[in-house]
Amino acid sequence: MLSIIAALSFYAAPFSATYAFGQVPQMTGFAISPNGEMIAMGYYDDAYGIRVYDLETSEVIDSWEVAGHLAISSFFWKRNDLLIFSVKSYESAIAVQFGMSGLLAKKLGEEEIIQLYDGDHRKVVDQDNILAILPDDPNHILVMYITDFRKGHGVYRINVDNPSQHETVIRPEPRVVGYVADRTGQVRGRIHVQNDGDLSWTLKKPERGWRNVTRRLNNEEVFFDVYGFPDDLRYAYVGSNHETDTIALYLYDIETGKFGEQLFHDPMSDLYDIVQRRSDGVVVGAKYADSRVRIQWLEAVEEERRDRRLRENFGAEYVEMLAITPDETTAAYAVETGSRPERLVVFDFEENHFYELPSLYPELDDVELATVVSTTYKARDGLDIPAFVTLPPGINRLDEARGLPFVVLPHGGPNARDFASFDWLPQFIAFRGYGVLQMNFRGSRGYGQEFMEQGDREWGQAMQDDITDGTKWLIAEGYADPDLIAIGGMSYGGYAALMGAAKEPDLYRCTTSINGVTDLVELLKDASPALRRATRSMIGRLWGDRKMLRDNSPTQRAADISVPVLLVQSQRDRRVPRRQAHLMRDALNEAGGDVTYVELKNGNHHLTVGNNRIIMLRALEDFLYDCLDTYDSQ
């Protein structure tokens, strides 16, 4: 494996922080062949591609790239001679709008890349939703896709050697937006969109049709989701909070429609996912989170022993199995240690040997990174707000931080959350000498139903107050210089940054919005009726809440923003239309504001296309230097 690392290295150029933190990770994914003898590694170098290595010799035995307008989003081995990979297009407007994607296949040693689209691929949307790889069937995979929005999704068995053969397993059904299958490929659940826009689950009863399971809950607001299935067709593993505030794990009896044994519950964290035994699908572990994702093992299993050994070997806080061969002799893991980028390793159980794969951020291997401190502060109404403070390198404890320049960095979503693990953006900002405050304000996911619902219809209001209270907490504790604080963010975080500057003109020196929402009324007007219904409880009603939406839209508050503004917008953002940034730029110009606008060519919402992250970081670096005047010359 050392030679694999060497093969992917390059001539050492002078260190550039914007490149080191802003490059798309050198390795974009990996997969182990079924026989455990080869590893496929995704990469990005002006175009997305895949290289296949022989694990014993470390030699490249095949490699290929896709067209420049395509991104490889995932890939897996179907057989030892065949890789299947998913691509998404950023080229055409319709692809950007509808998220067109599809599956391709490549036989090792052959030049041809096989298209697995069904017929006219222009009529197929999101064809890379794989329900089951079907490990016992070497010639087929099970896929869900849609060819007509009016008809809904269907399930198809695709012949990977004869891609023109798409056998219909379940015909498209109106309002069905998803299916789930077990490890053997049996479709055992489906998701419907109801008239009010809410989602409902139906599960397959053993030999007796379908049962609607979400309607049987006493409270329609109760969370219910399916996490997996054991081989026993009578049961499903579901997450629900009908008895608890945070989401707990249950064994659900599909036949009777009743909850069985509660298998896992954490009073401070929602259930994130489950770990199932590969032989029979029985759940053996539950994933939850504090400052980072954890696994609670439900019984003494081989997986736990292997994880413990990896943690001890690498001094890691968390490990996660990403792939394993069918004979369970070789597995790949992600290993997290502190706030450094995760490391990827292959564990050969028979040889009792670890292989470390190339670093995701090779230029940072020998660089001192920032310490991330987990903490909490009180919101003005007494609510505890979990937060993370990233300190400049060399400062290791929060009580060592005194009078630092700070960047307040609320997360996107807003129903998402931050963790203490490596994050390229706050790490870059801290590397340049600034402290960074991230908070999981009310409305953030993972802390239970009550905490998340406190953010409903609170855009620019209570959620914004939580961010303001965090900034004032920094000042009150003496961590931040009150005259040297900026605010910024991506997506919803960009919206919150603009609203922060509008509502607190004396608190922040400048603000940055990256792919941020700027006008709530226009956002809902541009959304589909289904999306408007789905976001009604979170954002508000387009007509009934029009005044609230306007009052909490940065475009309508442009005259209140008296500090410099940096707007960064991706050209092909599918989540936040480019028009949102243009509306804000025009409003600020009309109000006589100080605005810098940067548009990222062909960029997407998460800045994973080309060198867009690097371009953004260069603009941000110059902007913060001018704003806070504390440039670190490293």
XYZ file of C-alpha atoms in Angstrom:
634
model
C 0.000 0.000 0.000
C 2.907 2.346 0.482
C 3.491 2.299 -3.248
C -0.161 3.207 -3.814
C 0.337 6.264 -1.659
C 3.495 7.135 -3.552
C 1.709 6.685 -6.872
C -0.857 9.271 -5.884
C 1.617 11.832 -4.577
C 3.075 14.639 -6.615
C 5.918 17.121 -6.605
C 5.867 19.107 -3.354
C 4.967 22.689 -4.218
C 5.150 25.577 -1.727
C 2.412 25.191 0.864
C -0.833 26.972 0.004
C -3.507 26.980 2.705
C -6.301 27.725 0.249
C -5.282 24.715 -1.847
C -4.593 22.414 1.103
C -7.984 22.987 2.723
C -9.992 23.786 -0.394
C -9.087 21.025 -2.801
C -11.695 18.363 -3.447
C -10.363 15.378 -1.445
C -7.789 13.505 -3.507
C -9.669 10.261 -2.958
C -13.421 10.540 -3.485
C -14.400 6.990 -2.523
C -13.224 3.398 -2.534
C -14.542 -0.149 -2.724
C -13.048 -3.598 -2.131
C -13.549 -6.317 -4.734
C -15.572 -9.376 -3.614
C -12.443 -11.554 -3.568
C -10.556 -8.995 -1.484
C -7.700 -8.794 -4.003
C -8.392 -5.391 -5.578
C -9.444 -1.954 -4.446
C -11.147 0.694 -6.577
C -10.421 4.305 -5.647
C -12.250 7.347 -6.936
C -10.288 10.526 -7.597
C -10.706 14.037 -8.962
C -8.063 15.657 -11.178
C -9.807 18.115 -13.532
C -12.305 15.289 -14.112
C -13.724 12.492 -11.985
C -12.259 9.035 -12.450
C -11.626 5.622 -10.906
C -8.379 3.672 -10.528
C -8.231 -0.034 -9.697
C -5.239 -1.371 -7.742
C -4.012 -4.880 -7.111
C -3.671 -5.015 -3.315
C -0.774 -7.487 -3.392
C 1.387 -5.666 -5.946
C -0.009 -2.112 -5.467
C -0.062 -1.771 -9.264
C -2.769 0.061 -11.200
C -4.547 -2.563 -13.298
C -7.228 -0.299 -14.794
C -8.268 3.356 -14.761
C -10.734 5.645 -16.515
C -12.333 9.084 -16.354
C -15.813 10.357 -17.169
C -16.721 13.424 -19.185
C -15.899 16.750 -17.564
C -19.542 17.693 -16.954
C -20.150 14.472 -14.999
C -19.385 13.750 -11.345
C -19.008 10.227 -9.968
C -21.134 10.136 -6.834
C -20.685 6.471 -5.809
C -19.459 3.121 -7.077
C -19.383 -0.549 -6.085
C -18.167 -3.937 -7.280
C -20.861 -6.150 -8.744
C -18.371 -8.927 -9.557
C -14.613 -9.249 -9.497
C -14.579 -8.182 -13.161
C -17.273 -5.504 -13.069
C -17.642 -2.098 -11.388
C -20.852 -0.080 -11.416
C -20.780 3.643 -10.731
C -23.287 6.462 -10.447
C -22.842 9.763 -12.267
C -24.627 13.098 -12.022
C -24.573 15.806 -14.660
C -23.931 19.504 -14.018
C -24.047 20.509 -17.673
C -27.634 21.071 -18.737
C -30.236 23.210 -17.021
C -32.726 20.341 -16.894
C -30.160 18.065 -15.251
C -29.450 20.707 -12.644
C -33.142 21.301 -12.016
C -34.237 17.696 -11.748
C -31.058 16.039 -10.537
C -30.673 13.681 -13.465
C -28.347 10.827 -12.715
C -27.686 7.374 -14.008
C -25.632 4.222 -13.737
C -22.632 3.170 -15.788
C -20.657 -0.064 -15.747
C -17.057 -0.928 -16.610
C -15.556 -4.379 -17.111
C -11.924 -4.555 -16.074
C -9.520 -4.561 -18.989
C -12.121 -3.386 -21.508
C -12.318 0.131 -22.926
C -16.076 0.455 -23.230
C -18.096 2.142 -20.504
C -21.545 0.569 -20.504
C -24.641 2.726 -20.088
C -27.279 1.126 -17.872
C -29.985 3.680 -18.664
C -33.300 2.324 -19.834
C -34.100 3.441 -23.376
C -34.091 7.224 -23.798
C -32.010 8.357 -20.818
C -33.404 11.884 -21.141
C -36.696 10.539 -19.778
C -35.109 8.803 -16.810
C -34.519 10.816 -13.647
C -32.390 9.721 -10.680
C -31.762 6.207 -11.941
C -28.958 5.601 -9.441
C -31.223 4.760 -6.483
C -29.984 1.221 -5.910
C -32.214 -0.818 -3.617
C -30.091 -3.984 -3.566
C -26.840 -5.170 -5.114
C -28.196 -8.761 -5.081
C -24.924 -10.431 -4.011
C -26.228 -13.908 -4.851
C -27.188 -12.886 -8.392
C -24.046 -12.046 -10.439
C -25.991 -10.564 -13.361
C -28.606 -8.237 -11.871
C -29.104 -5.285 -9.545
C -32.331 -3.841 -8.147
C -32.930 -0.158 -8.909
C -35.697 2.392 -8.301
C -36.260 5.199 -10.781
C -38.900 7.433 -12.323
C -39.681 8.089 -15.985
C -42.848 10.161 -15.512
C -43.471 12.414 -12.510
C -47.211 11.793 -12.792
C -46.784 8.026 -12.465
C -44.324 7.889 -9.574
C -41.380 5.580 -8.948
C -41.061 1.979 -10.032
C -38.666 -0.843 -9.167
C -36.648 -2.595 -11.857
C -34.193 -5.497 -12.086
C -31.375 -4.469 -14.441
C -29.236 -6.992 -16.288
C -25.724 -5.548 -15.982
C -24.465 -7.593 -18.938
C -27.402 -6.701 -21.175
C -28.452 -3.196 -20.037
C -31.387 -3.058 -22.458
C -33.143 -5.549 -20.184
C -34.949 -3.689 -17.389
C -37.428 -6.104 -15.863
C -40.279 -4.372 -14.019
C -40.522 -5.683 -10.467
C -43.036 -3.087 -9.195
C -44.897 -0.862 -11.628
C -44.810 2.909 -11.028
C -47.503 4.091 -8.665
C -48.656 7.699 -8.250
C -47.398 9.453 -5.118
C -44.872 6.709 -4.322
C -41.514 8.444 -3.869
C -39.408 5.629 -2.480
C -39.001 1.947 -1.775
C -36.775 0.019 0.609
C -35.561 -3.547 0.250
C -33.814 -5.974 2.558
C -30.352 -7.405 1.984
C -31.758 -10.193 -0.243
C -33.553 -7.775 -2.549
C -37.107 -8.248 -1.295
C -38.993 -4.938 -1.444
C -40.543 -4.587 2.000
C -41.429 -0.903 2.370
C -42.585 2.105 0.376
C -43.022 5.816 1.040
C -46.023 7.831 -0.155
C -46.647 11.557 -0.380
C -50.031 12.373 1.130
C -52.347 15.176 -0.011
C -50.978 17.505 2.671
C -47.399 16.861 1.561
C -46.495 14.683 4.545
C -44.864 11.285 4.023
C -46.396 7.985 5.086
C -44.944 4.498 5.302
C -46.520 1.241 4.175
C -44.813 -2.068 4.929
C -45.250 -5.456 3.275
C -47.006 -8.004 5.461
C -45.924 -11.634 5.056
C -48.026 -12.914 2.130
C -50.869 -10.490 2.929
C -50.329 -7.244 1.035
C -49.363 -3.859 2.424
C -50.060 -2.192 5.775
C -50.055 1.577 6.268
C -48.077 1.919 9.479
C -47.779 5.671 10.018
C -51.537 6.238 10.166
C -51.770 3.866 13.123
C -49.787 6.228 15.326
C -51.937 8.188 17.763
C -50.157 11.471 17.075
C -49.584 12.321 13.410
C -46.650 14.525 14.403
C -44.741 11.560 15.836
C -41.575 10.660 13.950
C -41.582 7.248 12.267
C -38.941 5.890 9.916
C -37.727 2.479 8.775
C -34.051 1.714 9.337
C -33.841 -1.883 8.105
C -35.239 -5.395 8.150
C -34.221 -8.714 9.663
C -34.663 -11.812 7.521
C -37.888 -12.570 9.410
C -40.532 -11.047 7.105
C -42.838 -10.221 9.990
C -40.635 -7.506 11.476
C -38.941 -4.206 10.672
C -36.476 -2.043 12.582
C -38.043 1.391 13.006
C -37.170 4.648 14.706
C -39.900 6.499 16.588
C -40.370 9.015 19.384
C -43.922 8.031 20.336
C -42.682 7.215 23.875
C -39.621 9.468 24.096
C -38.498 12.905 22.923
C -35.436 11.585 21.111
C -35.821 8.904 18.438
C -35.544 5.360 19.814
C -35.097 2.035 18.014
C -37.852 -0.586 18.048
C -38.582 -4.001 16.617
C -41.898 -3.379 14.840
C -44.437 -6.153 14.201
C -45.776 -5.555 10.689
C -48.449 -8.234 11.033
C -50.103 -6.691 14.097
C -49.067 -3.086 13.498
C -47.605 -2.811 17.000
C -44.308 -1.697 18.461
C -42.345 -4.463 20.086
C -39.226 -4.280 22.208
C -37.358 -0.969 22.506
C -33.836 -1.917 21.454
C -32.014 1.393 21.933
C -32.643 4.863 23.320
C -30.376 7.755 24.265
C -32.076 10.633 26.120
C -29.722 13.239 24.593
C -29.491 12.027 20.999
C -31.742 10.776 18.244
C -31.057 7.411 16.657
C -28.957 8.001 13.519
C -28.636 4.546 11.988
C -28.260 0.853 12.789
C -25.607 -1.822 12.237
C -26.987 -5.173 11.081
C -25.453 -8.612 11.086
C -24.748 -9.623 7.513
C -25.804 -13.242 7.945
C -29.422 -12.620 8.983
C -30.000 -8.874 9.151
C -30.358 -8.832 12.938
C -29.453 -5.451 14.455
C -26.254 -5.532 16.537
C -25.449 -1.822 16.910
C -27.111 1.590 17.023
C -25.562 4.894 15.934
C -26.144 8.052 17.966
C -24.166 11.256 18.550
C -22.763 13.595 21.152
C -19.962 15.751 19.772
C -19.529 13.138 17.022
C -21.292 9.994 15.830
C -20.879 6.936 18.086
C -21.919 3.281 17.988
C -23.627 1.560 20.900
C -23.132 -2.165 20.453
C -26.182 -4.116 21.553
C -24.290 -7.337 22.114
C -20.704 -8.560 22.168
C -20.028 -9.047 18.462
C -16.995 -9.491 16.253
C -17.568 -6.006 14.826
C -17.103 -4.483 18.273
C -13.855 -6.347 18.869
C -12.507 -5.230 15.503
C -13.526 -1.624 16.142
C -11.863 -1.645 19.544
C -8.657 -2.955 18.033
C -8.637 -0.263 15.356
C -9.247 2.467 17.932
C -6.366 1.200 20.033
C -4.040 0.815 17.054
C -4.647 4.328 15.693
C -5.486 6.145 18.916
C -8.852 6.878 17.315
C -12.060 8.129 18.869
C -14.358 6.574 16.292
C -14.189 3.930 13.566
C -16.813 2.899 11.065
C -16.832 -0.097 8.743
C -17.508 1.093 5.198
C -17.239 -2.168 3.253
C -16.484 -5.852 3.764
C -15.929 -8.773 1.423
C -18.627 -11.474 1.241
C -16.388 -13.962 3.069
C -15.697 -11.333 5.757
C -11.921 -11.711 5.511
C -11.184 -8.093 4.480
C -12.903 -4.846 5.418
C -12.419 -1.114 4.924
C -12.842 1.412 7.741
C -12.992 5.161 8.288
C -10.950 6.159 11.343
C -11.423 9.502 13.125
C -8.852 10.978 15.515
C -9.499 14.364 17.068
C -10.234 17.057 14.505
C -7.936 15.667 11.828
C -9.323 14.385 8.495
C -10.535 10.814 8.723
C -8.110 8.075 7.709
C -9.168 5.143 5.543
C -7.704 1.720 6.263
C -8.108 -1.827 4.986
C -8.020 -4.586 7.591
C -7.013 -8.062 6.408
C -8.384 -10.263 9.190
C -6.663 -13.464 8.022
C -3.249 -11.827 7.714
C -3.924 -9.710 10.802
C -2.620 -6.674 8.947
C -3.703 -3.039 8.392
C -3.228 -1.131 5.138
C -3.585 2.635 5.284
C -4.974 4.306 2.163
C -3.861 7.690 0.819
C -4.759 10.743 2.851
C -7.886 12.653 1.844
C -6.010 15.926 2.419
C -2.340 15.024 1.819
C -1.022 18.603 2.174
C -2.360 18.665 5.744
C -0.612 15.493 6.924
C 2.241 17.369 8.623
C 0.350 20.579 9.384
C -0.739 21.479 12.906
C -4.510 21.753 12.785
C -6.935 23.547 15.046
C -8.401 22.101 18.234
C -12.190 21.843 18.339
C -13.711 22.327 21.796
C -17.250 21.138 22.599
C -19.226 23.455 24.875
C -22.696 24.875 25.552
C -24.122 28.314 26.235
C -27.504 29.639 27.330
C -29.941 31.237 24.933
C -31.902 34.231 26.212
C -34.868 32.007 27.114
C -32.661 29.595 29.060
C -32.350 26.904 26.366
C -28.984 25.129 26.296
C -27.332 25.531 22.885
C -24.630 22.959 22.014
C -21.654 24.625 20.365
C -18.157 24.016 19.019
C -15.281 26.480 19.189
C -12.412 25.934 16.772
C -9.250 27.584 18.102
C -6.260 28.747 16.038
C -3.383 26.230 16.016
C -1.313 26.511 19.174
C -4.306 27.276 21.405
C -5.579 24.008 22.826
C -8.054 25.012 25.529
C -10.945 27.421 25.564
C -9.672 29.192 28.675
C -6.492 30.037 26.728
C -8.497 32.038 24.197
C -8.480 35.730 25.081
C -9.585 38.591 22.855
C -9.335 36.647 19.604
C -10.789 37.813 16.310
C -13.715 35.469 15.630
C -15.864 34.236 12.776
C -19.346 33.059 13.757
C -20.300 30.218 11.402
C -23.882 28.879 11.702
C -24.572 25.658 9.816
C -26.861 25.035 6.844
C -30.059 23.084 6.759
C -31.389 24.433 9.019
C -32.500 20.931 10.089
C -28.901 19.721 10.101
C -26.165 19.947 12.740
C -22.443 20.384 13.267
C -20.012 17.912 14.855
C -16.545 18.173 16.382
C -14.922 16.176 13.577
C -12.804 17.634 10.760
C -14.516 20.330 8.698
C -12.439 22.002 5.990
C -14.046 25.460 6.230
C -13.729 26.234 9.986
C -10.300 24.579 9.985
C -9.130 26.920 7.211
C -10.495 29.980 9.006
C -8.823 28.932 12.276
C -5.550 28.241 10.454
C -5.555 31.889 9.388
C -5.622 32.986 13.021
C -9.320 33.391 13.786
C -11.453 31.617 16.317
C -14.597 29.992 14.897
C -17.914 29.534 16.711
C -20.397 26.984 15.394
C -23.646 26.326 17.209
C -26.463 23.840 16.897
C -29.232 26.388 17.332
C -32.823 25.338 18.009
C -34.194 23.607 14.943
C -31.000 21.563 14.535
C -31.461 17.850 14.017
C -30.332 15.116 16.367
C -31.378 16.459 19.784
C -34.974 15.268 19.843
C -38.339 16.380 18.550
C -38.886 19.264 20.972
C -35.522 20.907 20.233
C -36.040 20.647 16.478
C -39.633 21.884 16.539
C -38.598 24.978 18.490
C -37.053 26.122 15.203
C -40.259 25.790 13.174
C -41.209 29.087 11.464
C -38.360 30.804 13.337
C -36.158 31.789 10.394
C -34.610 35.117 11.347
C -36.297 35.027 14.756
C -35.633 32.603 17.645
C -33.049 30.656 15.623
C -31.326 33.928 14.820
C -31.460 34.955 18.485
C -29.600 31.749 19.394
C -26.802 32.778 17.024
C -26.719 36.307 18.418
C -26.649 34.952 21.973
C -23.677 32.756 21.053
C -21.778 35.783 19.750
C -22.520 37.749 22.907
C -21.438 34.727 24.979
C -18.036 34.831 23.245
C -17.686 38.485 24.219
C -18.931 38.051 27.798
C -16.468 35.206 28.413
C -13.587 37.255 27.013
C -12.841 34.784 24.228
C -13.535 37.257 21.414
C -12.470 40.822 20.736
C -15.876 42.567 20.481
C -14.561 44.800 17.705
C -13.238 41.937 15.574
C -16.138 39.554 14.924
C -17.402 38.489 11.501
C -20.327 36.221 10.633
C -20.636 33.884 7.670
C -22.123 30.639 6.494
C -23.270 28.382 3.675
C -26.874 27.758 2.592
C -29.099 28.490 5.614
C -25.918 29.610 7.374
C -25.478 32.242 4.643
C -29.030 33.408 5.244
C -28.377 33.632 8.991
C -25.165 35.589 8.353
C -27.037 38.207 6.332
C -29.843 38.408 8.876
C -27.265 38.751 11.651
C -25.742 41.756 9.934
C -29.191 43.287 9.404
C -30.506 42.745 12.936
C -27.246 43.387 14.830
C -25.445 46.174 12.922
C -23.068 46.885 15.823
C -22.144 43.265 16.564
C -20.389 42.185 13.360
C -17.671 43.849 11.280
C -18.628 42.048 8.047
C -20.695 39.163 6.724
C -20.272 36.385 4.150
C -23.051 34.387 2.486
C -22.119 31.332 0.408
C -25.034 29.906 -1.599
C -27.312 31.490 0.967
C -31.057 32.026 0.905
C -31.856 35.741 0.708
C -35.589 36.104 -0.004
C -38.066 33.711 1.638
C -41.062 34.845 -0.415
C -39.247 34.360 -3.713
C -37.804 31.046 -2.508
C -41.299 29.667 -1.862
C -42.693 31.168 -5.059
C -40.022 29.314 -7.048
C -40.669 26.035 -5.198
C -43.052 23.342 -6.392
C -46.431 23.054 -4.620
C -45.270 19.794 -3.012
C -42.105 21.423 -1.676
C -44.120 24.375 -0.363
C -46.363 21.998 1.543
C -43.379 20.065 2.872
C -41.691 23.224 4.196
C -44.827 24.921 5.524
C -44.192 24.015 9.146
C -40.478 24.826 8.946
C -40.458 28.103 6.958
C -44.067 29.269 6.760
C -46.967 29.652 4.332
C -46.360 31.633 1.160
C -49.537 33.724 1.480
C -50.674 33.332 5.080
C -47.231 34.234 6.484
C -46.220 36.689 3.784
C -45.507 39.574 6.175
C -43.380 37.389 8.465
C -41.478 36.038 5.459
C -40.801 39.521 4.098
C -39.746 40.882 7.488
C -37.223 38.031 7.779
C -35.803 38.192 4.272
C -32.333 39.771 3.952
C -33.308 41.355 0.620
C -35.970 43.357 2.455
C -33.457 44.367 5.138
C -30.671 45.467 2.785
C -30.835 49.055 4.029
C -30.154 47.803 7.569
C -26.861 46.162 6.554
C -24.099 48.705 7.066
C -21.073 46.377 7.005
C -19.203 44.917 3.994
C -20.850 41.866 2.443
C -19.262 39.022 0.454
C -21.758 37.062 -1.656
C -20.496 33.801 -3.168
C -22.883 31.905 -5.431
C -22.532 28.669 -7.393
C -23.711 28.953 -10.978
C -25.549 25.619 -10.983
C -26.800 25.405 -7.423
C -29.792 23.032 -7.403
C -30.881 23.911 -3.854
C -30.582 27.690 -3.715
C -31.201 29.245 -7.138
C -28.633 31.749 -8.372
C -31.428 34.311 -8.535
C -31.391 34.494 -4.723
C -27.847 35.900 -4.763
C -28.687 38.301 -7.596
C -31.677 39.661 -5.665
C -29.444 40.311 -2.648
C -26.668 41.889 -4.693
C -29.124 44.218 -6.413
C -30.839 45.131 -3.133
C -27.517 45.991 -1.496
C -26.385 48.030 -4.472
C -29.671 49.943 -4.477
C -29.270 50.620 -0.742
C -25.715 51.882 -1.271
C -24.160 48.916 0.515
C -20.605 47.589 0.246
C -21.005 44.254 -1.585
C -18.532 41.955 -3.331
C -20.064 39.299 -5.594
C -18.227 36.125 -6.665
C -19.857 33.567 -8.959
C -18.466 30.035 -9.157
C -18.539 28.634 -12.680
C -20.475 25.358 -12.957
C -20.481 25.205 -9.156
C -22.937 23.130 -7.140
C -24.422 23.707 -3.687
C -21.633 21.938 -1.783
C -18.731 23.345 -3.838
C -17.481 19.949 -4.973
C -16.987 20.828 -8.660
C -13.570 21.797 -9.975
C -11.543 24.275 -7.925
C -14.572 26.206 -6.639
C -13.659 25.692 -2.984
C -10.217 27.137 -3.604
C -11.679 30.168 -5.418
C -14.125 30.710 -2.571
C -11.421 30.420 0.103
C -9.215 32.951 -1.690
C -12.102 35.418 -1.811
C -12.940 34.750 1.834
C -9.320 35.094 2.930
C -8.957 38.506 1.275
C -12.334 39.613 2.588
C -11.585 38.664 6.206
C -8.159 40.301 5.974
C -9.721 43.583 4.884
C -12.509 43.236 7.431
C -10.701 42.092 10.571
C -7.144 43.189 9.701
C -5.560 40.239 11.498
C -3.973 38.395 8.608
C -1.712 35.501 9.562
C 1.151 35.413 7.056
C 1.580 31.618 7.171
